[in-house]
PDB file of C-alpha atoms in Angstrom:
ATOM      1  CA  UNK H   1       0.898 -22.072  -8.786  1.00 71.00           C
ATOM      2  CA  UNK H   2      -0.024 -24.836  -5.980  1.00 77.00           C
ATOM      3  CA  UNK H   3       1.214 -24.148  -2.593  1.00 78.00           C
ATOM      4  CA  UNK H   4       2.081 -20.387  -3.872  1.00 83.00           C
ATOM      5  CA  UNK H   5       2.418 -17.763  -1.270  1.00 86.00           C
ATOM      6  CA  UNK H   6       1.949 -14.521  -3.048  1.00 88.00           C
ATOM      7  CA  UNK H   7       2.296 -10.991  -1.599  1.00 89.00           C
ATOM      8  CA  UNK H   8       1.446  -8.282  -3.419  1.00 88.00           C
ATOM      9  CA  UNK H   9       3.093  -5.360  -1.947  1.00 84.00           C
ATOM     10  CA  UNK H  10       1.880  -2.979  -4.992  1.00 84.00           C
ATOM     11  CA  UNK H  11      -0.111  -0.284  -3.967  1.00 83.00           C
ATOM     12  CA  UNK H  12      -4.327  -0.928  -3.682  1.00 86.00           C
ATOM     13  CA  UNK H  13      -3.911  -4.905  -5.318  1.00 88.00           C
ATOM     14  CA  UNK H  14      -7.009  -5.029  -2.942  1.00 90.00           C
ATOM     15  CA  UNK H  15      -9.114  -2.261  -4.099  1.00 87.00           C
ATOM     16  CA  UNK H  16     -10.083  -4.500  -6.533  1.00 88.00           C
ATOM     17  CA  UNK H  17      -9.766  -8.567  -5.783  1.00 91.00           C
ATOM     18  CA  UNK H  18      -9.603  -9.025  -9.612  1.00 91.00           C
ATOM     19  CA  UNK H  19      -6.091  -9.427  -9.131  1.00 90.00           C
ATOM     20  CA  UNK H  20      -5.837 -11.364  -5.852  1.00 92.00           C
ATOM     21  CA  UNK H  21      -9.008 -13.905  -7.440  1.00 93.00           C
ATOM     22  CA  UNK H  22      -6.778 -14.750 -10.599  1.00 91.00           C
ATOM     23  CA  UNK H  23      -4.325 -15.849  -8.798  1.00 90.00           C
ATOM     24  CA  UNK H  24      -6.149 -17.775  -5.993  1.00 92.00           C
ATOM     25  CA  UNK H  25      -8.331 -19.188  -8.992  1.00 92.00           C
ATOM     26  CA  UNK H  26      -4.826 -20.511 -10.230  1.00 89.00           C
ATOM     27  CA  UNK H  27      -4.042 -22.132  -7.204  1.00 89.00           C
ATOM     28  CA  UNK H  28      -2.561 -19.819  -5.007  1.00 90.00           C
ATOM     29  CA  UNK H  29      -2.459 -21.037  -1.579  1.00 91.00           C
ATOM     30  CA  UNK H  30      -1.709 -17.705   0.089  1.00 94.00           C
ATOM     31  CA  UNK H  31      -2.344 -14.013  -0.718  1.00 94.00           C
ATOM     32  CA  UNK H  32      -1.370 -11.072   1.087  1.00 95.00           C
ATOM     33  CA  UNK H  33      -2.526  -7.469  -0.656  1.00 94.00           C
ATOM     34  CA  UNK H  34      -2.297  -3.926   0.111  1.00 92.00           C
ATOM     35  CA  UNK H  35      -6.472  -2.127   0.205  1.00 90.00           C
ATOM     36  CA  UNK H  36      -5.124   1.438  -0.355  1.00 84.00           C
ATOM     37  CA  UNK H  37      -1.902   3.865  -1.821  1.00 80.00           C
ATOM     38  CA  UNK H  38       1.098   2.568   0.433  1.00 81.00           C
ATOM     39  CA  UNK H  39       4.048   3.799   1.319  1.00 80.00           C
ATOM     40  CA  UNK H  40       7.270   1.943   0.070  1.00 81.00           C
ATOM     41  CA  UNK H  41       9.281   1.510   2.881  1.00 83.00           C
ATOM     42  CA  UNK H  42       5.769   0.295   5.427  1.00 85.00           C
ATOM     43  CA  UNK H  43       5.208  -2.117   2.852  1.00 86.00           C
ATOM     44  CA  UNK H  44       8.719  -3.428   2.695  1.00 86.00           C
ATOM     45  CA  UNK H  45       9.259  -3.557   6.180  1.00 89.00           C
ATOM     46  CA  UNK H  46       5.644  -5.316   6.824  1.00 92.00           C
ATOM     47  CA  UNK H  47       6.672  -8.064   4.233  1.00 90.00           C
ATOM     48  CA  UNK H  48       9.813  -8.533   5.581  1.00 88.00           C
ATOM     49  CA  UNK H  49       8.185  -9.083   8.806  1.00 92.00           C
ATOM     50  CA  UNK H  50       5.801 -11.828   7.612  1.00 92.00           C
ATOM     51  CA  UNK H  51       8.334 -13.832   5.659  1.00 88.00           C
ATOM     52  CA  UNK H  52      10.273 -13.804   8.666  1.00 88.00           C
ATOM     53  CA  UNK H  53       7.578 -14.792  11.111  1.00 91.00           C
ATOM     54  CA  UNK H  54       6.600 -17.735   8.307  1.00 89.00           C
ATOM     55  CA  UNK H  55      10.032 -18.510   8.461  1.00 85.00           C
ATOM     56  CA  UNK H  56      10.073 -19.047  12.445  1.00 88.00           C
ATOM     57  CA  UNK H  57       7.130 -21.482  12.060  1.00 90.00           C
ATOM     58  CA  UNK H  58       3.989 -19.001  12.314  1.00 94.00           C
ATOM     59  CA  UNK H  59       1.079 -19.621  10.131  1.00 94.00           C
ATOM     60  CA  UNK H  60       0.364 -15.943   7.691  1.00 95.00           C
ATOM     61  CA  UNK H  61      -2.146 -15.093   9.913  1.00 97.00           C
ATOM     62  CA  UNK H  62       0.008 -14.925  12.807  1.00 96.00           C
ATOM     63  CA  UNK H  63       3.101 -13.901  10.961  1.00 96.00           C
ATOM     64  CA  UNK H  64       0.801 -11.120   9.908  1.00 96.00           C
ATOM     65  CA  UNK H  65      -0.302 -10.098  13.561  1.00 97.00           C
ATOM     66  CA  UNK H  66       3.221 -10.287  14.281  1.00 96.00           C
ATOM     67  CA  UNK H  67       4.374  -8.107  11.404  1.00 95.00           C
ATOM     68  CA  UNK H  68       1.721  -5.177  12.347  1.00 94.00           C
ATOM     69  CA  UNK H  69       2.457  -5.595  16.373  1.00 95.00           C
ATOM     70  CA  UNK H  70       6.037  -4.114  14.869  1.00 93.00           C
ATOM     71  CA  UNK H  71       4.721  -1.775  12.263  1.00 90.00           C
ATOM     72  CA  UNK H  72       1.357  -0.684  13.128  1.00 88.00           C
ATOM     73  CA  UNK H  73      -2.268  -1.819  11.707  1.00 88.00           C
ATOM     74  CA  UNK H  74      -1.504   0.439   8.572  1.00 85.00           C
ATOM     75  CA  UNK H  75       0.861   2.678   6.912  1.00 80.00           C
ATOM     76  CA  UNK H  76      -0.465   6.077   8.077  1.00 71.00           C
ATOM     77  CA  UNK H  77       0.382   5.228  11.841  1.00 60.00           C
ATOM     78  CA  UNK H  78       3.593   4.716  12.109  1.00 53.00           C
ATOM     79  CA  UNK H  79       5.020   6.386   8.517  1.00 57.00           C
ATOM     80  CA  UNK H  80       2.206   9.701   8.613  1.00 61.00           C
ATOM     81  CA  UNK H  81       6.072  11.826   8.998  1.00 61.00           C
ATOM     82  CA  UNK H  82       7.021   9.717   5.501  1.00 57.00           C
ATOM     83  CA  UNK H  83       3.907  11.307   4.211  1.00 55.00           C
ATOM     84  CA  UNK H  84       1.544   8.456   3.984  1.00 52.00           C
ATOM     85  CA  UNK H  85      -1.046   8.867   1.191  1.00 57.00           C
ATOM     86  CA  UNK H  86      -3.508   6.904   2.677  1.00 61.00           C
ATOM     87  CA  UNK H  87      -5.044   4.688   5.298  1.00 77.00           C
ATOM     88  CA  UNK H  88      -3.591   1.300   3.537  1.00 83.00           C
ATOM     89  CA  UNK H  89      -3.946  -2.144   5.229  1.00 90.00           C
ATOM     90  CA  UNK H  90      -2.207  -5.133   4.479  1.00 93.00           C
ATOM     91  CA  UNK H  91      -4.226  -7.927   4.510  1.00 94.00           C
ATOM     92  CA  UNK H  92      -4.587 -11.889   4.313  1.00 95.00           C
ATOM     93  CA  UNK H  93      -6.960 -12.186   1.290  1.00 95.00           C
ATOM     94  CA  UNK H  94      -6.920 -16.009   1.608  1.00 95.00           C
ATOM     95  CA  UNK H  95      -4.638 -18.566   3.168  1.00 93.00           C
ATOM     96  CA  UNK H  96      -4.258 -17.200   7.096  1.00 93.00           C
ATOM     97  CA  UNK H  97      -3.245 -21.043   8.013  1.00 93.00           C
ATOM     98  CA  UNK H  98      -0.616 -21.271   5.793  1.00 92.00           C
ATOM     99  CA  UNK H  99       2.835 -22.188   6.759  1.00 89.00           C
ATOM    100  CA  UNK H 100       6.028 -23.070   5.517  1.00 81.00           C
ATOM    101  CA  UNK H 101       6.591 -26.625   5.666  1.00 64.00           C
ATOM    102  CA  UNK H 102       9.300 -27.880   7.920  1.00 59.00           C
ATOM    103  CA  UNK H 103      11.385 -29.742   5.301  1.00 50.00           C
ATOM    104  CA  UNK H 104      11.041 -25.710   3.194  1.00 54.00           C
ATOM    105  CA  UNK H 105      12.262 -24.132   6.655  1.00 55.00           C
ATOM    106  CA  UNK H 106      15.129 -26.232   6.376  1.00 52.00           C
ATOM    107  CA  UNK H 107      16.182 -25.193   2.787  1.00 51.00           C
ATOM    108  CA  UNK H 108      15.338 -21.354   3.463  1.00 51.00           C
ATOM    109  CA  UNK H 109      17.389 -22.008   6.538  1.00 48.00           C
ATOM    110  CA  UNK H 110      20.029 -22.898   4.310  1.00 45.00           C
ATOM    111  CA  UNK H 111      20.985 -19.515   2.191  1.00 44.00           C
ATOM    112  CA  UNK H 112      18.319 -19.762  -0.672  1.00 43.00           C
ATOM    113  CA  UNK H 113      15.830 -17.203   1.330  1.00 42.00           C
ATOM    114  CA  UNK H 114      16.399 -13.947  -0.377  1.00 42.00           C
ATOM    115  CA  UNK H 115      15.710 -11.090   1.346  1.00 40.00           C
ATOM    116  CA  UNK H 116      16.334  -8.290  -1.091  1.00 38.00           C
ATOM    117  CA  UNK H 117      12.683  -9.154  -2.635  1.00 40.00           C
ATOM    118  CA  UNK H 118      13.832  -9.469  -6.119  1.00 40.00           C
ATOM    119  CA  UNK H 119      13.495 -13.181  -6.206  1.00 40.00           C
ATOM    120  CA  UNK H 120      10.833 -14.711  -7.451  1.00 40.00           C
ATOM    121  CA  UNK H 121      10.910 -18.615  -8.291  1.00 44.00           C
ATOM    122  CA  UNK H 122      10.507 -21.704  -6.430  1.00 47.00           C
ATOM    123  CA  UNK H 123      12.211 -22.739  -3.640  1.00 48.00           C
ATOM    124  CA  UNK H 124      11.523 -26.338  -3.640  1.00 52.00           C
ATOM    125  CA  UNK H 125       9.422 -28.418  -5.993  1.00 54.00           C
ATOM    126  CA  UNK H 126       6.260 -28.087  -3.513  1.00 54.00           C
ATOM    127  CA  UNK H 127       7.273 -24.341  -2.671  1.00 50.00           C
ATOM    128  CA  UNK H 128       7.110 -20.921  -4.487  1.00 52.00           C
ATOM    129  CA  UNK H 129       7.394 -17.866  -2.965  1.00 53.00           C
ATOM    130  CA  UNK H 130       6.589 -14.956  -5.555  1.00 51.00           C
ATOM    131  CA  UNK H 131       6.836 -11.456  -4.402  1.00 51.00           C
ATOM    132  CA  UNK H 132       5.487  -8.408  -6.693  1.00 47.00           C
ATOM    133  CA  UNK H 133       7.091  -4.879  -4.969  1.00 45.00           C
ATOM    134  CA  UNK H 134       6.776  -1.674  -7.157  1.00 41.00           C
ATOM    135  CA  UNK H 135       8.862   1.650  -6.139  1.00 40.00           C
ATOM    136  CA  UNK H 136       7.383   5.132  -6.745  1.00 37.00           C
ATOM    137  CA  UNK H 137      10.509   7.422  -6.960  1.00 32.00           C
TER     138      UNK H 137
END
């Protein structure tokens, strides 16, 4: 798992770090983690958000800052009229200075960024992006 950015867009993977720990204890560089019940489509749209401001250079925390200028600090703000459960955060458990390296921005640049979040593998040999997204239906 070096050099992994994980983000766990499950619902509370930060009410508990046990979780979030394993995988930093496993090498995880990055780890993004929701602290409460979240709604599907906040935490979709947040995630999208941070991939894409990792992909135009930011480091997470920024990409972060940049995702919740768009959608709001949590869930419940902008989503309360989706029926938001709770007062969920997204948050950088470790990592904030992680980036994408330039010669990875060049292959995601390429095609082999997948946005649909069903991917999960590496993207280079130095690079794996693994994403974890549950639906409630």
């Amino acid at each position: 798992m070096t050099n992994t950015f994980l983000y766990l867009s499950t619902c509370s993977g930060l009410r508990d770090t046990g979780l979030a720990e394993a995988f930093k204890n496993k090498g995880a560089a990055a780890i993004v983690a929701n602290t409460d019940v979240i709604t599907t489509i906040y935490t979709s749209n947040v995630m999208s958000a941070v991939v894409d401001g990792l992909l135009d250079g930011k480091n997470l925390d920024l990409a972060m800052a940049y995702a919740k200028e768009i959608y709001g600090e949590q869930d419940s703000e902008l989503y309360e009229e989706e029926g938001a459960l709770g007062y969920a955060v997204p948050t950088v458990y470790c990592g904030g200075d992680y980036t994408f390296a330039e010669e990875e921005l060049d292959v995601l640049a390429d095609g082999e960024y997948q946005s649909d979040y069903e991917y999960i593998g590496s993207i280079s040999d130095d690079l794996s992006v693994l994403t974890i997204n549950t639906r409630w239906w």
